[in-house]
Coordinates of C-alpha atoms and ligand atoms in Angstrom, one line a residue:
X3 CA 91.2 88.5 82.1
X4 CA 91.5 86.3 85.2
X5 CA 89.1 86.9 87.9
X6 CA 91.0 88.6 91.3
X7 CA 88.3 88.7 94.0
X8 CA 88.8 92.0 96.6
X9 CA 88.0 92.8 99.7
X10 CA 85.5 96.2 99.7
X11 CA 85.4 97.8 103.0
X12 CA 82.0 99.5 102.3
X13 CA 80.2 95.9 101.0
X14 CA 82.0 94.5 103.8
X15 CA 82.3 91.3 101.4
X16 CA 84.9 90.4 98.9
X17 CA 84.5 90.7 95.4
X18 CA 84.8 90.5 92.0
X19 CA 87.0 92.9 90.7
X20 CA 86.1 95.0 87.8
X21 CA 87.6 98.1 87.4
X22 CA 85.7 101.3 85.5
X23 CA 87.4 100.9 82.3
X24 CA 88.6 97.4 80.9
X25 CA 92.2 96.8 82.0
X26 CA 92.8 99.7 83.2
X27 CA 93.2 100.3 87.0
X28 CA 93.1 103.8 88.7
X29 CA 94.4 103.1 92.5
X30 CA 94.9 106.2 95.0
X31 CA 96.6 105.6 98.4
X32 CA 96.7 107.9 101.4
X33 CA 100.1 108.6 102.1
X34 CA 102.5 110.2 105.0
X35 CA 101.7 113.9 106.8
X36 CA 105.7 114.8 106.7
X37 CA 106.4 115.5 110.6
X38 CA 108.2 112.5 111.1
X39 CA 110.7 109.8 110.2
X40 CA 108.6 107.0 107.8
X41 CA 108.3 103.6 110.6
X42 CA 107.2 100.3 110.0
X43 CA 103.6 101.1 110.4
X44 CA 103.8 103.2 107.5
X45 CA 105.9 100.4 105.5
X46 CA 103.4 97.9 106.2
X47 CA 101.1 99.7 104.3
X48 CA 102.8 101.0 101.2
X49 CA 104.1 97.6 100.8
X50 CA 100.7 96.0 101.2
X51 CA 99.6 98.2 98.2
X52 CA 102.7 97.7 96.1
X53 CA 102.1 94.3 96.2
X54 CA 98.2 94.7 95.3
X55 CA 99.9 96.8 92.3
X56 CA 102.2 94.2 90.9
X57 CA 99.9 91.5 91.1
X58 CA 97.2 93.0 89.1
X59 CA 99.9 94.3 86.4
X60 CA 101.0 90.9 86.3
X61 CA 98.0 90.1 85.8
X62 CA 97.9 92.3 82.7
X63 CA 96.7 95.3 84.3
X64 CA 97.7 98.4 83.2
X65 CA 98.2 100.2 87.1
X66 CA 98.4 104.3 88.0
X67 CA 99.4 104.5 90.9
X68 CA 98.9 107.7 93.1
X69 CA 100.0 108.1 96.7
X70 CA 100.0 111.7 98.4
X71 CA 101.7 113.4 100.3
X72 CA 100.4 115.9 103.4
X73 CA 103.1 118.8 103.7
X74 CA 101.2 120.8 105.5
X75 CA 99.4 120.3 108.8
X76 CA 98.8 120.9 112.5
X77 CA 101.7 118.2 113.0
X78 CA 104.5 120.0 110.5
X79 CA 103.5 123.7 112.4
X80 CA 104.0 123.0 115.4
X81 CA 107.4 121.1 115.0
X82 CA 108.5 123.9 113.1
X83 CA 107.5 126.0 115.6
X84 CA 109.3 123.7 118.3
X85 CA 112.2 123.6 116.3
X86 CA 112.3 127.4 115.4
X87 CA 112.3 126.1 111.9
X88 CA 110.2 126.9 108.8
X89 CA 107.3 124.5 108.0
X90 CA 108.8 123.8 104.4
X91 CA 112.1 122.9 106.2
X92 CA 110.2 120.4 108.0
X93 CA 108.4 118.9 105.3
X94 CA 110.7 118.7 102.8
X95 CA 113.3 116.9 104.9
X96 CA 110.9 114.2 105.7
X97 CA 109.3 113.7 101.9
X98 CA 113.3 112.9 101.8
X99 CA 113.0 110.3 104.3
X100 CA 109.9 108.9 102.9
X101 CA 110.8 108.7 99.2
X102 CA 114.0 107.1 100.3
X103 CA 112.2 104.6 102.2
X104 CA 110.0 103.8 99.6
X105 CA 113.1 103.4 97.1
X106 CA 114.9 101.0 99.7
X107 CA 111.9 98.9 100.0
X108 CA 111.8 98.6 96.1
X109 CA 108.4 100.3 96.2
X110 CA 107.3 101.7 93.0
X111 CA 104.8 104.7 93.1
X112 CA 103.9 106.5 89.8
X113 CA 103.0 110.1 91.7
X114 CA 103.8 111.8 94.9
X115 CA 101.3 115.0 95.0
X116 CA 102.0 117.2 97.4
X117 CA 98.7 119.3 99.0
X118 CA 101.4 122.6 99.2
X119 CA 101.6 122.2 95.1
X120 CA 97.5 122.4 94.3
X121 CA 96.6 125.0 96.2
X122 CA 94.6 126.6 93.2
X123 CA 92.8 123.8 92.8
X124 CA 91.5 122.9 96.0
X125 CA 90.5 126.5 96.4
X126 CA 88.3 125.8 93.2
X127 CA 87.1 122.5 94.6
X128 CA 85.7 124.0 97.8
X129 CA 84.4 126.7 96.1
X130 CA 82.3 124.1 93.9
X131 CA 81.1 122.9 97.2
X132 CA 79.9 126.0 98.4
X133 CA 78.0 127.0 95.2
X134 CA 76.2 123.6 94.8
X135 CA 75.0 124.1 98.7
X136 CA 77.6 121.5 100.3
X137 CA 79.8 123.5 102.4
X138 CA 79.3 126.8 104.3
X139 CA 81.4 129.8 105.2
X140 CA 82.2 130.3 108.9
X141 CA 82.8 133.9 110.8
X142 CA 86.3 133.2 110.8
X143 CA 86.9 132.5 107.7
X144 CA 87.1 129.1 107.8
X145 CA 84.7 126.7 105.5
X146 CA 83.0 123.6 106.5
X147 CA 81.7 121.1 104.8
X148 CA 77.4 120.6 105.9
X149 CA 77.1 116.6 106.8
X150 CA 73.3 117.0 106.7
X151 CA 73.5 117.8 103.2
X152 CA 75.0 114.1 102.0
X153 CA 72.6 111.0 102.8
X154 CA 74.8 108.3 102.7
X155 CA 77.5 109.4 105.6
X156 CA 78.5 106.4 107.7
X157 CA 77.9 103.7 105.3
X158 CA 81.7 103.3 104.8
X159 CA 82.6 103.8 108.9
X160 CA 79.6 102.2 109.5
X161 CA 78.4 104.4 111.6
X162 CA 75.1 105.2 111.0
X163 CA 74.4 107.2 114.1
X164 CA 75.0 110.8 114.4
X165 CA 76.4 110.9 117.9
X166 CA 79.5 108.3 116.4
X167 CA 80.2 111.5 113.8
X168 CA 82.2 113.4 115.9
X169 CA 85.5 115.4 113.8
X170 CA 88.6 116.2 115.1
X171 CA 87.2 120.3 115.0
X172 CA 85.6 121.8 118.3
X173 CA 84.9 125.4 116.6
X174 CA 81.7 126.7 117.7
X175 CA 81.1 128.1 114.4
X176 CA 80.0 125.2 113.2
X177 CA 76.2 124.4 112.1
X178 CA 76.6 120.8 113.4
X179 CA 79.4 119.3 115.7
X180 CA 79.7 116.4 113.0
X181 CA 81.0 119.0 110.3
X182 CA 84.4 118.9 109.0
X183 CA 86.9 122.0 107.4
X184 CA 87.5 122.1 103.8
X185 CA 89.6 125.9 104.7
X186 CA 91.3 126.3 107.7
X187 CA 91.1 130.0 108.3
X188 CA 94.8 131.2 109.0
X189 CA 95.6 131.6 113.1
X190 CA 98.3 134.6 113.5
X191 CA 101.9 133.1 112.5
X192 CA 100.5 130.3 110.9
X193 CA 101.7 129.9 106.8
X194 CA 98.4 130.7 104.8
X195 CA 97.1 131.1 101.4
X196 CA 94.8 134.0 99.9
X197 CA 91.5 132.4 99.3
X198 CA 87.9 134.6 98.5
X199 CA 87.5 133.4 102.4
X200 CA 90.7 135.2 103.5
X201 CA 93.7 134.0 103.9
X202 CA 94.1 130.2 105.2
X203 CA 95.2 126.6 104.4
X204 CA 93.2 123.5 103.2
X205 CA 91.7 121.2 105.9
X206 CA 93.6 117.6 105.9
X207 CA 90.5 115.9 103.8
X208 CA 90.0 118.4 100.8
X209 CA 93.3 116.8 99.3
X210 CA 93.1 113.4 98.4
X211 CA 89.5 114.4 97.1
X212 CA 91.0 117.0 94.6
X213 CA 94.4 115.6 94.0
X214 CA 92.6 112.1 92.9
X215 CA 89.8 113.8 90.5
X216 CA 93.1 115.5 88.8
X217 CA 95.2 113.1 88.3
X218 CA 92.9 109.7 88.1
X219 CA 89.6 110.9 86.9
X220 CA 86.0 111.1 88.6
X221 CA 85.9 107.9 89.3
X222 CA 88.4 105.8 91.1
X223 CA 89.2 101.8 91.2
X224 CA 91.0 101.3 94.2
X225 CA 91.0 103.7 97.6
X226 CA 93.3 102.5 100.2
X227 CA 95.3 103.5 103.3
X228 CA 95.5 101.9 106.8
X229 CA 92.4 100.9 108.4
X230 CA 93.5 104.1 111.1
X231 CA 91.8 105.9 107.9
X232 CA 88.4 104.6 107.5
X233 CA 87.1 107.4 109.8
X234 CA 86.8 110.2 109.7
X235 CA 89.3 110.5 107.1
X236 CA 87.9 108.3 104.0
X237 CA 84.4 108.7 105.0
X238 CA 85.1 112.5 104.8
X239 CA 87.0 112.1 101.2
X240 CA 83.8 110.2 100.3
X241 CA 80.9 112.4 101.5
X242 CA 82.5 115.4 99.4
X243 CA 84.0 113.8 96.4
X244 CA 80.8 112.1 95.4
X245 CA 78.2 115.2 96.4
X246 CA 80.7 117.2 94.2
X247 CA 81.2 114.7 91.4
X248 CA 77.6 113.8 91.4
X249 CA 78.9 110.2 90.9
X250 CA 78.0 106.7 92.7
X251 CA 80.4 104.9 93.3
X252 CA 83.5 107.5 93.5
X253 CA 85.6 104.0 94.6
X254 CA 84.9 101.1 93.3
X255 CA 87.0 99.1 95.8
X256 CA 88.0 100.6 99.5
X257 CA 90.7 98.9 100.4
X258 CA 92.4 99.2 104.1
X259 CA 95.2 97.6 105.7
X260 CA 95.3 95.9 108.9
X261 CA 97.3 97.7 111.8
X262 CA 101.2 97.1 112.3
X263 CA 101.2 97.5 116.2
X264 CA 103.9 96.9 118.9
X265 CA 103.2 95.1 122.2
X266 CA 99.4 95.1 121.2
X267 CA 99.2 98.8 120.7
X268 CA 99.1 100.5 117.1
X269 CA 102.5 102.3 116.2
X270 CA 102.5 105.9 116.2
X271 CA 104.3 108.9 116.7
X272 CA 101.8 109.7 118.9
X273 CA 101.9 106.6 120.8
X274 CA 105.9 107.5 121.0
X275 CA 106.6 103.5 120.0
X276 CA 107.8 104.4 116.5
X277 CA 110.5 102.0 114.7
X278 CA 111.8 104.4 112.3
X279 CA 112.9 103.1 108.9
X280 CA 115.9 104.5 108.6
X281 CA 117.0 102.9 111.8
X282 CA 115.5 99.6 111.1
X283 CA 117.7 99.6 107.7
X284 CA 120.8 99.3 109.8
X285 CA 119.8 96.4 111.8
X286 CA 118.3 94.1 109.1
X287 CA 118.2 94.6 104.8
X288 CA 115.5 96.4 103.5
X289 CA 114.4 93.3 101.4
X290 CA 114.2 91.1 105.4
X291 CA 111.9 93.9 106.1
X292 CA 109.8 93.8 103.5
X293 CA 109.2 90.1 103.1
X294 CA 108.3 90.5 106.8
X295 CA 105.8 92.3 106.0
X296 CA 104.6 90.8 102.5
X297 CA 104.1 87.4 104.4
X298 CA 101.5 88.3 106.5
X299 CA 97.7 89.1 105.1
X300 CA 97.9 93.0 104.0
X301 CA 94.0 92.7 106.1
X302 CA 95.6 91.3 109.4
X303 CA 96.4 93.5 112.4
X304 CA 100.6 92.4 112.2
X305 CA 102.7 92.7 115.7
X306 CA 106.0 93.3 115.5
X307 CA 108.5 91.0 117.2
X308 CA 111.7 90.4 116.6
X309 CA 111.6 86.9 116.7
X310 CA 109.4 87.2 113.8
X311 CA 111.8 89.6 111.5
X312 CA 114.6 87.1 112.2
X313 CA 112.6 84.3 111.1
X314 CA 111.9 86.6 108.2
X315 CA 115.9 86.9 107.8
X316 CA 116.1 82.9 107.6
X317 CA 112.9 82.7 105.2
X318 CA 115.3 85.3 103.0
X319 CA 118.8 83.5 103.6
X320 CA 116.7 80.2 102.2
X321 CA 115.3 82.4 99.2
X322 CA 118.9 83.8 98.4
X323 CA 120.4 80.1 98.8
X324 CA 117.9 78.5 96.5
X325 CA 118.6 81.1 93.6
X326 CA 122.1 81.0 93.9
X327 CA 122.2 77.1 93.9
X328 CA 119.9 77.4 91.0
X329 CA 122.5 79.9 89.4
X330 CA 125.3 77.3 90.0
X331 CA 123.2 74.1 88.7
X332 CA 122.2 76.1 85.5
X333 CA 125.2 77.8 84.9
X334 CA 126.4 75.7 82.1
X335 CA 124.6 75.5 78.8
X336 CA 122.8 72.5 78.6
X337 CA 119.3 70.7 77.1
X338 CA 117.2 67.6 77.8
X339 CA 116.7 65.6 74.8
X340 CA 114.3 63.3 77.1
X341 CA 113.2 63.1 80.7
X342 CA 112.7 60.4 83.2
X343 CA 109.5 59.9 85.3
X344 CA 111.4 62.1 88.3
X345 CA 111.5 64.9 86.2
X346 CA 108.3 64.6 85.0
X347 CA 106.6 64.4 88.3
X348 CA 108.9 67.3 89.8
X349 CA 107.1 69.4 86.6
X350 CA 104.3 68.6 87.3
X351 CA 104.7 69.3 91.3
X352 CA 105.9 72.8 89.6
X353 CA 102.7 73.5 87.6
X354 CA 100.6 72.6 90.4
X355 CA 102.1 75.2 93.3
X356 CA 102.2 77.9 90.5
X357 CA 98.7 77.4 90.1
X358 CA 98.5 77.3 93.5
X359 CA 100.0 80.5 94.0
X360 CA 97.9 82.2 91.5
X361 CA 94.8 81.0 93.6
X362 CA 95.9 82.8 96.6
X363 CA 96.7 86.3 95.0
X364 CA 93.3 86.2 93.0
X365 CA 91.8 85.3 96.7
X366 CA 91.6 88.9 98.3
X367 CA 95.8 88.8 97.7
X368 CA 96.4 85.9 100.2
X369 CA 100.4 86.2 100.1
X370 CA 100.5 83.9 103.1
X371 CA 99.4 81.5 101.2
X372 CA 101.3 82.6 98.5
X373 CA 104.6 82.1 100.2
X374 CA 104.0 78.7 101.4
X375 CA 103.8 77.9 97.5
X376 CA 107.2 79.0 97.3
X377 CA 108.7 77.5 100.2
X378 CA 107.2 74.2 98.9
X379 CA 109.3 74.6 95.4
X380 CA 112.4 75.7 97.0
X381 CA 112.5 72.8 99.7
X382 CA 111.7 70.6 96.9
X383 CA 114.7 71.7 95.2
X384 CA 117.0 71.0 98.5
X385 CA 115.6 68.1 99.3
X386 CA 115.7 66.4 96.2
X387 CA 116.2 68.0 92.6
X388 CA 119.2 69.8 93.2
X389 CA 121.1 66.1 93.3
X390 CA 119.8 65.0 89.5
X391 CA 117.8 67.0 88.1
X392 CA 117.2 67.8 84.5
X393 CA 117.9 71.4 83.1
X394 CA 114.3 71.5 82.4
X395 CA 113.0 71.2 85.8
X396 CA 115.4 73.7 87.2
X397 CA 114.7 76.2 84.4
X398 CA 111.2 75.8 85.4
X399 CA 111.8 76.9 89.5
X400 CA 114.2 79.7 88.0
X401 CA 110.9 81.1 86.2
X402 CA 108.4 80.2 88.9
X403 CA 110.5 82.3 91.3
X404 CA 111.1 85.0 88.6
X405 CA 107.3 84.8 88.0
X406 CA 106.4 85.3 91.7
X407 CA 109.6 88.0 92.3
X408 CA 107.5 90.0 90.3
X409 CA 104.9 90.4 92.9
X410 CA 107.2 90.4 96.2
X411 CA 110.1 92.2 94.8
X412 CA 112.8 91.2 96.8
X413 CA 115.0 88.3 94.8
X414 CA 115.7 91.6 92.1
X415 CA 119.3 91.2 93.2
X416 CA 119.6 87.8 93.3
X417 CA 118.2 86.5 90.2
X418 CA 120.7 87.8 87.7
X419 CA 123.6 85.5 86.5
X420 CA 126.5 88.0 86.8
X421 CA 127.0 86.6 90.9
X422 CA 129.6 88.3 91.9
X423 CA 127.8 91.9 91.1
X424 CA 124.6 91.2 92.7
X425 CA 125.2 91.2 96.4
X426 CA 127.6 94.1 96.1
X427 CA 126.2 97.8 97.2
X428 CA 127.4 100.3 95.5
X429 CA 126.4 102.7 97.6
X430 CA 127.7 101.5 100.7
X431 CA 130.8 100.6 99.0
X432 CA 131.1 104.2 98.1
X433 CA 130.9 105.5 101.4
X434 CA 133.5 103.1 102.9
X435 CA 136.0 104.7 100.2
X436 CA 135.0 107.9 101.5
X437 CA 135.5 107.1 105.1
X438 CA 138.6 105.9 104.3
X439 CA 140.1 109.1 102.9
X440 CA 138.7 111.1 105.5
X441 CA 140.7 109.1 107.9
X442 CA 143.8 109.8 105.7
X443 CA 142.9 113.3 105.7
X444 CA 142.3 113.9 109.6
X445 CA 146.0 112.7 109.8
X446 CA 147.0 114.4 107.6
X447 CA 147.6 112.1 104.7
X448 CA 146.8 114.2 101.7
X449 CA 148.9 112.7 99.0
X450 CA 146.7 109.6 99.0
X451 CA 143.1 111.0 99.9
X452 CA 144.0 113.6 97.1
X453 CA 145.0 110.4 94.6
X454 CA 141.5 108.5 95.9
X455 CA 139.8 111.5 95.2
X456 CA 141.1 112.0 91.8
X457 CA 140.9 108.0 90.8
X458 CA 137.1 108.7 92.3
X459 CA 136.4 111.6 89.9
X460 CA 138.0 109.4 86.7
X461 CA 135.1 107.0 87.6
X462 CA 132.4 109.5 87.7
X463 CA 132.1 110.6 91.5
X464 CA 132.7 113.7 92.4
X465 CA 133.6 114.6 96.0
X466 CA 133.2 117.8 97.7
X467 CA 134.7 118.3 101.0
X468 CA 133.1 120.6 103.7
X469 CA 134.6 121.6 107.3
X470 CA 132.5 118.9 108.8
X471 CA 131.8 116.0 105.9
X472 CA 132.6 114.9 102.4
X473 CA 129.7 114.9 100.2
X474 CA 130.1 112.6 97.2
X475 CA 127.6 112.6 93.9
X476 CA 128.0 110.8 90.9
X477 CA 128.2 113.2 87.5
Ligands
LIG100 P1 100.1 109.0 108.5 O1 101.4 109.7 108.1 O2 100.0 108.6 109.9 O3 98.9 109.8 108.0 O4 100.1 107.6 107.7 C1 100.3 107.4 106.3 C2 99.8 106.1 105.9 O5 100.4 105.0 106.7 C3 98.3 105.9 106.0 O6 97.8 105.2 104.9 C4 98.1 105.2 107.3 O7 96.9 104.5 107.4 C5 99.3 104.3 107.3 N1 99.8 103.9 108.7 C6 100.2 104.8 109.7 N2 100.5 104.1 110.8 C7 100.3 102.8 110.5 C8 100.4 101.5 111.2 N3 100.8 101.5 112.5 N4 100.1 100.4 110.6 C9 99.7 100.4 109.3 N5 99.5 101.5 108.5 C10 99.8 102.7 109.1
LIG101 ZN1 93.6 110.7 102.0

């Protein structure tokens, strides 16, 4: 196996990485609480660990990925509450918005747990905790887990001081003000759970800590989220997960992405300078945004502009020109039965920036410098081989950027040969159809928006029409 050096968080150095078991990589990333529309913030960092993913399975890791989801909080009650909704409404309709994100942004996770769906077990995990002598049961009902009782909290925060402990908890009830809940004991009209502590829900940390141990084992390769996570969140995770497990290390490798922020500031909801995604989608192509973000160092703290996202849009109009010049200079079938010393040199030139590019992922995942390797091939090919150049040396840019579309995902479209398919959405295309009959329909044109509607259903899209909407699916 090639050697991919990592940054560790808690080392504070980069490293070798070795995972637990040979080949095998176990990676767990903190995902959304569902109060909100997904923003860019978020995007920056589940495309930072999608692109950690891919590059280790390309190279020839075998990757399981899991990335939760927090449906139920503080945050999702009281918008309920403000909404006059039910909390379930709430999440549900944004673990929509987020998994459709995700799909737009060609991100690939394997699981999605949600906290409201393991329940059972994180009632047996605290329990564990309070029989081995970690965690203690308030007045209330409520149970906390006992800081004093781990020796190693703050090493991942670094934060070695007591006074910097402080939780995001107040209760009085508490043996130390550094404690955190495992059971948040349930406040009148709240949704609960029956627990032996009375009725309640799980405290935000519990989760990951249960929900990885289920699904990826004791011990874990990679723990990520944004760097908004390192305390008190992951610290937390870590303090029980290893005093319960009884293992060291419970992550091998913390990982944590650098900020997104706007004007200097870190975007948040609570900040109130949220891009949502689903807004952004309108204005520029999913694939725009997420070489935007790809092209930056997943460590760096990356400030949003829009300068910067439309040089991003020209970075991808160049991308999209150089494969579909390639797909015009290769169309026809041809072979080289020799080459001359241009070709040879332009190979070579080839070889060296995929090397290149190879250096920079194993480096701590430099994609920066990943890019420029890229660039380099594809002004190459404008410059120069694109005026006579063997088949050979084109084949060879189709695969290097086929090789490295692998990783940065967003050439899927554009690679294939069939060009007049690819840039074509079929979705979109579908709704323009349906807007179309609509606008027959609201005047009263029903012998044609009945015929679209048949000739739609012949093709396999069935449309049902409401008082206020068409919905369409396809069966
Ligand atoms: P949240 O829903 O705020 O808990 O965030 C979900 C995931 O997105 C976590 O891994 C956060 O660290 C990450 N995240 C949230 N806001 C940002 C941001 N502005 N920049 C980068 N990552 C973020
Ligand atoms: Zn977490």
């Amino acid at each position: 196996m090639p050697i991919v050096y990592i940054y560790n968080t808690l080392s504070r150095k980069i490293e070798e990485f070795i995972p637990f078991s040979p080949g095998r990589v176990q990676m767990y990333v903190c995902g959304p609480t569902v109060y909100d529309f997904s923003h860019l913030g978020h995007a920056r960092t589940y495309v930072a660990f999608d692109i950690i993913k891919r590059y280790l399975v390309l190279r020839g890791y075998d990757v399981f990925h899991v990335q939760n989801i927090t449906d139920i909080d503080d945050k999702i009650i009281n918008r309920a509450k403000q909404e006059g909704k039910d909390w379930k409404e709430i999440a549900d309709f944004f673990t929509k918005d987020y998994l459709n994100s995700l799909k737009r942004l060609n991100i690939n996770v394997d699981l999605h747990p949600r906290v409201t769906y393991h329940i059972k077990e994180i009632i047996e995990y605290v329990s564990k905790l309070i029989d081995k002598g970690y965690a203690y049961i308030a007045p209330s009902g409520s149970v906390y887990f006992d800081v004093d009782k781990y020796d190693d909290y703050g090493a991942l925060s670094n934060r070695r001081d007591k006074e910097q402990w402080s939780q995001e908890e107040f209760a009085k009830e508490k043996r130390n003000p550094y404690d955190f809940a495992l059971w948040k004991a349930a406040k009148p009209g709240e949704p609960y759970w029956n627990s032996p502590w009375g009725p309640g829900r799980p405290g935000w940390h519990i989760e990951c800590s249960v929900m990885s141990s289920k699904y990826l084992g004791n011990q874990i390769d990679i723990h990520g989220g944004g760097t908004d996570l390192i305390f008190p969140h992951h610290e937390n995770e870590r303090a029980q997960s290893e005093a319960l497990l009884g293992v060291k290390p419970w992550v091998k490798y913390w990982v944590h992405t650098g900020l997104l922020s706007i004007g200097g500031e870190k975007m948040s909801k609570s900040l109130g300078n949220i891009m949502a995604l689903k807004d952004l989608f309108k204005q520029y192509k999913p694939e725009v945004i997420r070489l935007w973000l790809a092209s930056a160092h997943y460590r760096k703290i990356l400030n949003f502009t829009d300068q910067s996202l439309e040089q991003a849009r020209q970075n991808f109009e160049r991308l999209i020109n150089a494969t579909s010049l390639l797909r015009d200079l290769i169309s026809e079938e041809k072979y080289d039965f020799s080459l001359n010393d241009k070709d040879i040199k332009y190979i070579n030139i080839i070889k060296d920036l995929r090397e290149k590019f190879y250096q920079a992922m194993d480096n701590d995942f430099n994609t920066s410098a990943a890019f420029s390797q890229i660039y380099q091939v594809t002004n190459l090919l404008f410059k120069e081989i694109q005026y006579n150049s063997s088949i050979t040396v084109l084949l060879k840019i189709y695969a290097f950027l086929g090789e490295t579309n692998r990783v940065f995902g967003i050439l899927d479209k554009y690679l294939i040969f069939q060009s007049i398919q690819r840039e074509i959405d079929v979705e979109t295309l579908i709704n323009l159809v349906v807007d179309i009959r609509s606008k027959l329909r609201k005047r009263k044109i029903f012998d044609i928006s009945d015929w679209i509607r048949d000739q739609l259903l012949q093709l396999g899209i069935k449309l049902s029409d409401t008082k206020e909407e068409t919905k369409w699916q396809i069966i």
